Amino acid sequence: YPYSAGASVTLTANPTPGWYVSWTGCDGILSGGCVLTMSQSRSVTVSFVQQATSALLALPSGLTFAGTLAGTTSQPQTVTVINNGPAGLNPVTVGIAGVNAGDFTETNNCPAYGLNDGSSCQVSVSFTPGALGIRNAAITVGSTNAASTQTVSLSGTGVSAALTTPTVAVKPLAS
């Protein structure tokens, strides 16, 4: 197809999941596409390369929140998410699921762009029991190019405030 001199052309490719595109001969890369400025005939090569699978770890494998007053929030506990694989992870997803998922909340500092190989991020988890007794849920941590999703079990116990019986001292009246 003939282009006018100076025209900007972007070539794109749609690889199968698990593969990525590697371009050579481009003036630049924009959103995964090869950008060319036409001034003469150009030769561009596109290669489809299989992505290395990264190993995603979440440690520890479980968190326990002992005796928390129902309706109050515990001190947070931390899960460390580690990419110990040979390649970067696409955006890391963190979610809470399970019977009592609403009793647990999480915040995390996992980068929106993903997690480079050898890097880690933290997930902070708090427990606010909505009822008395043992409450269970799980955190799931995943990425579109990780070998597997990791699950961290969550367990907490909702308790009520202890009732105390006042001590009464009886003294005889002085006569």
mmCIF file with all atom_site columns, C-alpha atoms in Angstrom:
data_model
loop_
_atom_site.group_PDB
_atom_site.id
_atom_site.type_symbol
_atom_site.label_atom_id
_atom_site.label_alt_id
_atom_site.label_comp_id
_atom_site.label_asym_id
_atom_site.label_entity_id
_atom_site.label_seq_id
_atom_site.pdbx_PDB_ins_code
_atom_site.Cartn_x
_atom_site.Cartn_y
_atom_site.Cartn_z
_atom_site.occupancy
_atom_site.B_iso_or_equiv
_atom_site.pdbx_formal_charge
_atom_site.auth_seq_id
_atom_site.auth_comp_id
_atom_site.auth_asym_id
_atom_site.auth_atom_id
_atom_site.pdbx_PDB_model_num
ATOM 1   C CA . TYR A 1 1   ? 0.000   0.000   0.000   1.00 0.00 ? 1   TYR A CA 1
ATOM 2   C CA . PRO A 1 2   ? 1.578   3.333   -0.942  1.00 0.00 ? 2   PRO A CA 1
ATOM 3   C CA . TYR A 1 3   ? 1.855   6.014   1.766   1.00 0.00 ? 3   TYR A CA 1
ATOM 4   C CA . SER A 1 4   ? 2.757   9.676   1.391   1.00 0.00 ? 4   SER A CA 1
ATOM 5   C CA . ALA A 1 5   ? 6.217   10.732  2.550   1.00 0.00 ? 5   ALA A CA 1
ATOM 6   C CA . GLY A 1 6   ? 6.115   11.623  6.264   1.00 0.00 ? 6   GLY A CA 1
ATOM 7   C CA . ALA A 1 7   ? 2.908   9.646   6.912   1.00 0.00 ? 7   ALA A CA 1
ATOM 8   C CA . SER A 1 8   ? 2.829   7.907   10.278  1.00 0.00 ? 8   SER A CA 1
ATOM 9   C CA . VAL A 1 9   ? 1.734   4.259   10.106  1.00 0.00 ? 9   VAL A CA 1
ATOM 10  C CA . THR A 1 10  ? 1.069   1.971   13.064  1.00 0.00 ? 10  THR A CA 1
ATOM 11  C CA . LEU A 1 11  ? 1.213   -1.793  12.601  1.00 0.00 ? 11  LEU A CA 1
ATOM 12  C CA . THR A 1 12  ? -0.487  -4.029  15.150  1.00 0.00 ? 12  THR A CA 1
ATOM 13  C CA . ALA A 1 13  ? -0.594  -7.758  15.799  1.00 0.00 ? 13  ALA A CA 1
ATOM 14  C CA . ASN A 1 14  ? -2.887  -9.818  18.001  1.00 0.00 ? 14  ASN A CA 1
ATOM 15  C CA . PRO A 1 15  ? -0.958  -12.702 19.554  1.00 0.00 ? 15  PRO A CA 1
ATOM 16  C CA . THR A 1 16  ? -2.556  -15.759 21.108  1.00 0.00 ? 16  THR A CA 1
ATOM 17  C CA . PRO A 1 17  ? -2.696  -15.593 24.934  1.00 0.00 ? 17  PRO A CA 1
ATOM 18  C CA . GLY A 1 18  ? 0.634   -16.666 26.411  1.00 0.00 ? 18  GLY A CA 1
ATOM 19  C CA . TRP A 1 19  ? 2.585   -15.005 23.576  1.00 0.00 ? 19  TRP A CA 1
ATOM 20  C CA . TYR A 1 20  ? 3.795   -11.473 23.030  1.00 0.00 ? 20  TYR A CA 1
ATOM 21  C CA . VAL A 1 21  ? 4.919   -9.486  20.023  1.00 0.00 ? 21  VAL A CA 1
ATOM 22  C CA . SER A 1 22  ? 8.485   -8.358  19.452  1.00 0.00 ? 22  SER A CA 1
ATOM 23  C CA . TRP A 1 23  ? 9.046   -5.769  16.687  1.00 0.00 ? 23  TRP A CA 1
ATOM 24  C CA . THR A 1 24  ? 12.236  -4.805  14.851  1.00 0.00 ? 24  THR A CA 1
ATOM 25  C CA . GLY A 1 25  ? 12.647  -2.005  12.327  1.00 0.00 ? 25  GLY A CA 1
ATOM 26  C CA . CYS A 1 26  ? 10.191  0.398   13.995  1.00 0.00 ? 26  CYS A CA 1
ATOM 27  C CA . ASP A 1 27  ? 10.644  4.078   14.755  1.00 0.00 ? 27  ASP A CA 1
ATOM 28  C CA . GLY A 1 28  ? 8.846   3.509   18.052  1.00 0.00 ? 28  GLY A CA 1
ATOM 29  C CA . ILE A 1 29  ? 6.415   1.288   19.940  1.00 0.00 ? 29  ILE A CA 1
ATOM 30  C CA . LEU A 1 30  ? 3.034   2.622   21.025  1.00 0.00 ? 30  LEU A CA 1
ATOM 31  C CA . SER A 1 31  ? 0.529   0.446   22.899  1.00 0.00 ? 31  SER A CA 1
ATOM 32  C CA . GLY A 1 32  ? 2.292   -2.655  21.589  1.00 0.00 ? 32  GLY A CA 1
ATOM 33  C CA . GLY A 1 33  ? 2.117   -1.488  17.952  1.00 0.00 ? 33  GLY A CA 1
ATOM 34  C CA . CYS A 1 34  ? 5.026   -0.660  15.644  1.00 0.00 ? 34  CYS A CA 1
ATOM 35  C CA . VAL A 1 35  ? 5.061   3.017   14.612  1.00 0.00 ? 35  VAL A CA 1
ATOM 36  C CA . LEU A 1 36  ? 6.741   3.976   11.329  1.00 0.00 ? 36  LEU A CA 1
ATOM 37  C CA . THR A 1 37  ? 7.264   7.330   9.681   1.00 0.00 ? 37  THR A CA 1
ATOM 38  C CA . MET A 1 38  ? 7.220   6.706   5.945   1.00 0.00 ? 38  MET A CA 1
ATOM 39  C CA . SER A 1 39  ? 10.027  8.300   3.940   1.00 0.00 ? 39  SER A CA 1
ATOM 40  C CA . GLN A 1 40  ? 11.032  5.337   1.814   1.00 0.00 ? 40  GLN A CA 1
ATOM 41  C CA . SER A 1 41  ? 10.343  1.616   1.512   1.00 0.00 ? 41  SER A CA 1
ATOM 42  C CA . ARG A 1 42  ? 10.595  0.031   4.948   1.00 0.00 ? 42  ARG A CA 1
ATOM 43  C CA . SER A 1 43  ? 11.105  -3.514  6.143   1.00 0.00 ? 43  SER A CA 1
ATOM 44  C CA . VAL A 1 44  ? 9.592   -4.466  9.486   1.00 0.00 ? 44  VAL A CA 1
ATOM 45  C CA . THR A 1 45  ? 9.801   -7.822  11.238  1.00 0.00 ? 45  THR A CA 1
ATOM 46  C CA . VAL A 1 46  ? 7.273   -9.053  13.770  1.00 0.00 ? 46  VAL A CA 1
ATOM 47  C CA . SER A 1 47  ? 8.113   -12.025 15.987  1.00 0.00 ? 47  SER A CA 1
ATOM 48  C CA . PHE A 1 48  ? 5.697   -13.881 18.214  1.00 0.00 ? 48  PHE A CA 1
ATOM 49  C CA . VAL A 1 49  ? 7.522   -14.994 21.374  1.00 0.00 ? 49  VAL A CA 1
ATOM 50  C CA . GLN A 1 50  ? 6.129   -17.293 24.041  1.00 0.00 ? 50  GLN A CA 1
ATOM 51  C CA . GLN A 1 51  ? 5.968   -15.582 27.409  1.00 0.00 ? 51  GLN A CA 1
ATOM 52  C CA . ALA A 1 52  ? 7.932   -17.073 30.250  1.00 0.00 ? 52  ALA A CA 1
ATOM 53  C CA . THR A 1 53  ? 5.628   -18.145 33.050  1.00 0.00 ? 53  THR A CA 1
ATOM 54  C CA . SER A 1 54  ? 6.299   -16.345 36.275  1.00 0.00 ? 54  SER A CA 1
ATOM 55  C CA . ALA A 1 55  ? 5.988   -17.874 39.689  1.00 0.00 ? 55  ALA A CA 1
ATOM 56  C CA . LEU A 1 56  ? 3.730   -15.882 41.960  1.00 0.00 ? 56  LEU A CA 1
ATOM 57  C CA . LEU A 1 57  ? 4.010   -16.437 45.713  1.00 0.00 ? 57  LEU A CA 1
ATOM 58  C CA . ALA A 1 58  ? 1.876   -15.076 48.544  1.00 0.00 ? 58  ALA A CA 1
ATOM 59  C CA . LEU A 1 59  ? 3.328   -15.427 52.045  1.00 0.00 ? 59  LEU A CA 1
ATOM 60  C CA . PRO A 1 60  ? 2.284   -16.389 54.644  1.00 0.00 ? 60  PRO A CA 1
ATOM 61  C CA . SER A 1 61  ? -0.297  -18.905 53.426  1.00 0.00 ? 61  SER A CA 1
ATOM 62  C CA . GLY A 1 62  ? -2.770  -17.890 56.133  1.00 0.00 ? 62  GLY A CA 1
ATOM 63  C CA . LEU A 1 63  ? -3.650  -15.102 58.574  1.00 0.00 ? 63  LEU A CA 1
ATOM 64  C CA . THR A 1 64  ? -5.440  -15.515 61.917  1.00 0.00 ? 64  THR A CA 1
ATOM 65  C CA . PHE A 1 65  ? -7.112  -12.661 63.778  1.00 0.00 ? 65  PHE A CA 1
ATOM 66  C CA . ALA A 1 66  ? -7.686  -13.690 67.391  1.00 0.00 ? 66  ALA A CA 1
ATOM 67  C CA . GLY A 1 67  ? -10.523 -12.371 69.554  1.00 0.00 ? 67  GLY A CA 1
ATOM 68  C CA . THR A 1 68  ? -11.682 -9.134  67.923  1.00 0.00 ? 68  THR A CA 1
ATOM 69  C CA . LEU A 1 69  ? -14.716 -7.332  69.351  1.00 0.00 ? 69  LEU A CA 1
ATOM 70  C CA . ALA A 1 70  ? -17.648 -7.624  66.960  1.00 0.00 ? 70  ALA A CA 1
ATOM 71  C CA . GLY A 1 71  ? -18.049 -4.370  65.041  1.00 0.00 ? 71  GLY A CA 1
ATOM 72  C CA . THR A 1 72  ? -14.494 -3.148  65.721  1.00 0.00 ? 72  THR A CA 1
ATOM 73  C CA . THR A 1 73  ? -11.520 -3.348  63.372  1.00 0.00 ? 73  THR A CA 1
ATOM 74  C CA . SER A 1 74  ? -8.376  -5.296  64.166  1.00 0.00 ? 74  SER A CA 1
ATOM 75  C CA . GLN A 1 75  ? -4.822  -4.168  63.628  1.00 0.00 ? 75  GLN A CA 1
ATOM 76  C CA . PRO A 1 76  ? -3.835  -4.991  60.025  1.00 0.00 ? 76  PRO A CA 1
ATOM 77  C CA . GLN A 1 77  ? -1.695  -7.988  59.114  1.00 0.00 ? 77  GLN A CA 1
ATOM 78  C CA . THR A 1 78  ? 0.455   -8.222  55.976  1.00 0.00 ? 78  THR A CA 1
ATOM 79  C CA . VAL A 1 79  ? 0.745   -10.686 53.114  1.00 0.00 ? 79  VAL A CA 1
ATOM 80  C CA . THR A 1 80  ? 3.801   -10.322 50.888  1.00 0.00 ? 80  THR A CA 1
ATOM 81  C CA . VAL A 1 81  ? 3.290   -11.029 47.177  1.00 0.00 ? 81  VAL A CA 1
ATOM 82  C CA . ILE A 1 82  ? 6.500   -12.055 45.399  1.00 0.00 ? 82  ILE A CA 1
ATOM 83  C CA . ASN A 1 83  ? 7.298   -12.580 41.717  1.00 0.00 ? 83  ASN A CA 1
ATOM 84  C CA . ASN A 1 84  ? 10.174  -15.046 41.765  1.00 0.00 ? 84  ASN A CA 1
ATOM 85  C CA . GLY A 1 85  ? 9.832   -16.019 38.129  1.00 0.00 ? 85  GLY A CA 1
ATOM 86  C CA . PRO A 1 86  ? 11.947  -15.206 35.129  1.00 0.00 ? 86  PRO A CA 1
ATOM 87  C CA . ALA A 1 87  ? 9.575   -12.575 33.725  1.00 0.00 ? 87  ALA A CA 1
ATOM 88  C CA . GLY A 1 88  ? 7.457   -9.663  34.881  1.00 0.00 ? 88  GLY A CA 1
ATOM 89  C CA . LEU A 1 89  ? 3.874   -10.244 35.943  1.00 0.00 ? 89  LEU A CA 1
ATOM 90  C CA . ASN A 1 90  ? 1.034   -8.437  34.256  1.00 0.00 ? 90  ASN A CA 1
ATOM 91  C CA . PRO A 1 91  ? -1.116  -6.474  36.694  1.00 0.00 ? 91  PRO A CA 1
ATOM 92  C CA . VAL A 1 92  ? -1.494  -8.368  39.957  1.00 0.00 ? 92  VAL A CA 1
ATOM 93  C CA . THR A 1 93  ? -5.090  -8.848  41.062  1.00 0.00 ? 93  THR A CA 1
ATOM 94  C CA . VAL A 1 94  ? -6.071  -9.163  44.710  1.00 0.00 ? 94  VAL A CA 1
ATOM 95  C CA . GLY A 1 95  ? -9.532  -10.112 45.932  1.00 0.00 ? 95  GLY A CA 1
ATOM 96  C CA . ILE A 1 96  ? -11.324 -11.457 48.992  1.00 0.00 ? 96  ILE A CA 1
ATOM 97  C CA . ALA A 1 97  ? -13.865 -14.258 48.659  1.00 0.00 ? 97  ALA A CA 1
ATOM 98  C CA . GLY A 1 98  ? -15.618 -16.728 50.920  1.00 0.00 ? 98  GLY A CA 1
ATOM 99  C CA . VAL A 1 99  ? -18.502 -17.106 53.320  1.00 0.00 ? 99  VAL A CA 1
ATOM 100 C CA . ASN A 1 100 ? -17.497 -14.148 55.506  1.00 0.00 ? 100 ASN A CA 1
ATOM 101 C CA . ALA A 1 101 ? -15.620 -12.080 52.904  1.00 0.00 ? 101 ALA A CA 1
ATOM 102 C CA . GLY A 1 102 ? -17.390 -8.919  54.090  1.00 0.00 ? 102 GLY A CA 1
ATOM 103 C CA . ASP A 1 103 ? -15.646 -9.171  57.466  1.00 0.00 ? 103 ASP A CA 1
ATOM 104 C CA . PHE A 1 104 ? -12.197 -8.714  55.890  1.00 0.00 ? 104 PHE A CA 1
ATOM 105 C CA . THR A 1 105 ? -10.792 -5.744  53.952  1.00 0.00 ? 105 THR A CA 1
ATOM 106 C CA . GLU A 1 106 ? -7.559  -5.336  52.036  1.00 0.00 ? 106 GLU A CA 1
ATOM 107 C CA . THR A 1 107 ? -5.424  -2.549  50.669  1.00 0.00 ? 107 THR A CA 1
ATOM 108 C CA . ASN A 1 108 ? -2.278  -3.162  48.657  1.00 0.00 ? 108 ASN A CA 1
ATOM 109 C CA . ASN A 1 109 ? 0.652   -1.392  47.072  1.00 0.00 ? 109 ASN A CA 1
ATOM 110 C CA . CYS A 1 110 ? 0.963   -3.732  44.086  1.00 0.00 ? 110 CYS A CA 1
ATOM 111 C CA . PRO A 1 111 ? 1.811   -1.562  41.036  1.00 0.00 ? 111 PRO A CA 1
ATOM 112 C CA . ALA A 1 112 ? -0.952  -1.067  38.468  1.00 0.00 ? 112 ALA A CA 1
ATOM 113 C CA . TYR A 1 113 ? 1.454   -1.913  35.624  1.00 0.00 ? 113 TYR A CA 1
ATOM 114 C CA . GLY A 1 114 ? 2.523   -5.275  37.088  1.00 0.00 ? 114 GLY A CA 1
ATOM 115 C CA . LEU A 1 115 ? 5.309   -6.748  39.168  1.00 0.00 ? 115 LEU A CA 1
ATOM 116 C CA . ASN A 1 116 ? 8.837   -7.079  37.783  1.00 0.00 ? 116 ASN A CA 1
ATOM 117 C CA . ASP A 1 117 ? 10.714  -10.335 38.267  1.00 0.00 ? 117 ASP A CA 1
ATOM 118 C CA . GLY A 1 118 ? 12.281  -10.481 41.706  1.00 0.00 ? 118 GLY A CA 1
ATOM 119 C CA . SER A 1 119 ? 9.971   -7.737  43.032  1.00 0.00 ? 119 SER A CA 1
ATOM 120 C CA . SER A 1 120 ? 7.363   -7.841  45.766  1.00 0.00 ? 120 SER A CA 1
ATOM 121 C CA . CYS A 1 121 ? 4.403   -5.867  47.044  1.00 0.00 ? 121 CYS A CA 1
ATOM 122 C CA . GLN A 1 122 ? 2.342   -5.959  50.232  1.00 0.00 ? 122 GLN A CA 1
ATOM 123 C CA . VAL A 1 123 ? -1.324  -6.628  50.921  1.00 0.00 ? 123 VAL A CA 1
ATOM 124 C CA . SER A 1 124 ? -2.598  -5.264  54.240  1.00 0.00 ? 124 SER A CA 1
ATOM 125 C CA . VAL A 1 125 ? -5.601  -7.142  55.674  1.00 0.00 ? 125 VAL A CA 1
ATOM 126 C CA . SER A 1 126 ? -7.922  -6.050  58.504  1.00 0.00 ? 126 SER A CA 1
ATOM 127 C CA . PHE A 1 127 ? -10.749 -7.919  60.223  1.00 0.00 ? 127 PHE A CA 1
ATOM 128 C CA . THR A 1 128 ? -14.045 -6.383  61.372  1.00 0.00 ? 128 THR A CA 1
ATOM 129 C CA . PRO A 1 129 ? -16.296 -9.226  62.565  1.00 0.00 ? 129 PRO A CA 1
ATOM 130 C CA . GLY A 1 130 ? -19.929 -8.714  61.738  1.00 0.00 ? 130 GLY A CA 1
ATOM 131 C CA . ALA A 1 131 ? -20.975 -11.436 64.169  1.00 0.00 ? 131 ALA A CA 1
ATOM 132 C CA . LEU A 1 132 ? -19.672 -13.527 67.045  1.00 0.00 ? 132 LEU A CA 1
ATOM 133 C CA . GLY A 1 133 ? -17.701 -16.707 66.448  1.00 0.00 ? 133 GLY A CA 1
ATOM 134 C CA . ILE A 1 134 ? -15.256 -17.944 63.851  1.00 0.00 ? 134 ILE A CA 1
ATOM 135 C CA . ARG A 1 135 ? -15.317 -16.058 60.533  1.00 0.00 ? 135 ARG A CA 1
ATOM 136 C CA . ASN A 1 136 ? -13.527 -17.360 57.422  1.00 0.00 ? 136 ASN A CA 1
ATOM 137 C CA . ALA A 1 137 ? -12.610 -16.085 53.974  1.00 0.00 ? 137 ALA A CA 1
ATOM 138 C CA . ALA A 1 138 ? -9.609  -16.132 51.625  1.00 0.00 ? 138 ALA A CA 1
ATOM 139 C CA . ILE A 1 139 ? -7.493  -13.722 49.639  1.00 0.00 ? 139 ILE A CA 1
ATOM 140 C CA . THR A 1 140 ? -6.786  -14.698 46.046  1.00 0.00 ? 140 THR A CA 1
ATOM 141 C CA . VAL A 1 141 ? -3.754  -13.226 44.312  1.00 0.00 ? 141 VAL A CA 1
ATOM 142 C CA . GLY A 1 142 ? -3.248  -13.713 40.593  1.00 0.00 ? 142 GLY A CA 1
ATOM 143 C CA . SER A 1 143 ? -1.945  -12.352 37.323  1.00 0.00 ? 143 SER A CA 1
ATOM 144 C CA . THR A 1 144 ? -2.812  -13.139 33.716  1.00 0.00 ? 144 THR A CA 1
ATOM 145 C CA . ASN A 1 145 ? 0.642   -14.584 33.069  1.00 0.00 ? 145 ASN A CA 1
ATOM 146 C CA . ALA A 1 146 ? 1.383   -16.253 36.410  1.00 0.00 ? 146 ALA A CA 1
ATOM 147 C CA . ALA A 1 147 ? 1.703   -20.031 36.621  1.00 0.00 ? 147 ALA A CA 1
ATOM 148 C CA . SER A 1 148 ? -1.075  -20.179 39.216  1.00 0.00 ? 148 SER A CA 1
ATOM 149 C CA . THR A 1 149 ? -3.303  -18.166 41.503  1.00 0.00 ? 149 THR A CA 1
ATOM 150 C CA . GLN A 1 150 ? -2.293  -18.064 45.156  1.00 0.00 ? 150 GLN A CA 1
ATOM 151 C CA . THR A 1 151 ? -4.778  -18.358 48.012  1.00 0.00 ? 151 THR A CA 1
ATOM 152 C CA . VAL A 1 152 ? -4.218  -17.058 51.539  1.00 0.00 ? 152 VAL A CA 1
ATOM 153 C CA . SER A 1 153 ? -6.689  -18.330 54.139  1.00 0.00 ? 153 SER A CA 1
ATOM 154 C CA . LEU A 1 154 ? -8.230  -15.783 56.496  1.00 0.00 ? 154 LEU A CA 1
ATOM 155 C CA . SER A 1 155 ? -9.691  -16.679 59.875  1.00 0.00 ? 155 SER A CA 1
ATOM 156 C CA . GLY A 1 156 ? -10.879 -14.479 62.691  1.00 0.00 ? 156 GLY A CA 1
ATOM 157 C CA . THR A 1 157 ? -12.961 -14.776 65.812  1.00 0.00 ? 157 THR A CA 1
ATOM 158 C CA . GLY A 1 158 ? -15.604 -12.212 66.703  1.00 0.00 ? 158 GLY A CA 1
ATOM 159 C CA . VAL A 1 159 ? -16.087 -11.804 70.430  1.00 0.00 ? 159 VAL A CA 1
ATOM 160 C CA . SER A 1 160 ? -18.355 -9.736  72.664  1.00 0.00 ? 160 SER A CA 1
ATOM 161 C CA . ALA A 1 161 ? -17.216 -7.409  75.397  1.00 0.00 ? 161 ALA A CA 1
ATOM 162 C CA . ALA A 1 162 ? -16.679 -9.261  78.649  1.00 0.00 ? 162 ALA A CA 1
ATOM 163 C CA . LEU A 1 163 ? -19.317 -8.492  81.233  1.00 0.00 ? 163 LEU A CA 1
ATOM 164 C CA . THR A 1 164 ? -17.990 -7.816  84.680  1.00 0.00 ? 164 THR A CA 1
ATOM 165 C CA . THR A 1 165 ? -19.909 -8.192  87.898  1.00 0.00 ? 165 THR A CA 1
ATOM 166 C CA . PRO A 1 166 ? -19.345 -5.269  90.180  1.00 0.00 ? 166 PRO A CA 1
ATOM 167 C CA . THR A 1 167 ? -17.955 -6.057  93.594  1.00 0.00 ? 167 THR A CA 1
ATOM 168 C CA . VAL A 1 168 ? -20.070 -4.756  96.440  1.00 0.00 ? 168 VAL A CA 1
ATOM 169 C CA . ALA A 1 169 ? -18.682 -4.409  99.910  1.00 0.00 ? 169 ALA A CA 1
ATOM 170 C CA . VAL A 1 170 ? -21.180 -4.366  102.788 1.00 0.00 ? 170 VAL A CA 1
ATOM 171 C CA . LYS A 1 171 ? -20.175 -2.643  106.026 1.00 0.00 ? 171 LYS A CA 1
ATOM 172 C CA . PRO A 1 172 ? -22.290 -2.587  109.124 1.00 0.00 ? 172 PRO A CA 1
ATOM 173 C CA . LEU A 1 173 ? -23.612 0.790   110.243 1.00 0.00 ? 173 LEU A CA 1
ATOM 174 C CA . ALA A 1 174 ? -21.876 2.276   113.197 1.00 0.00 ? 174 ALA A CA 1
ATOM 175 C CA . SER A 1 175 ? -24.103 2.584   116.212 1.00 0.00 ? 175 SER A CA 1
#
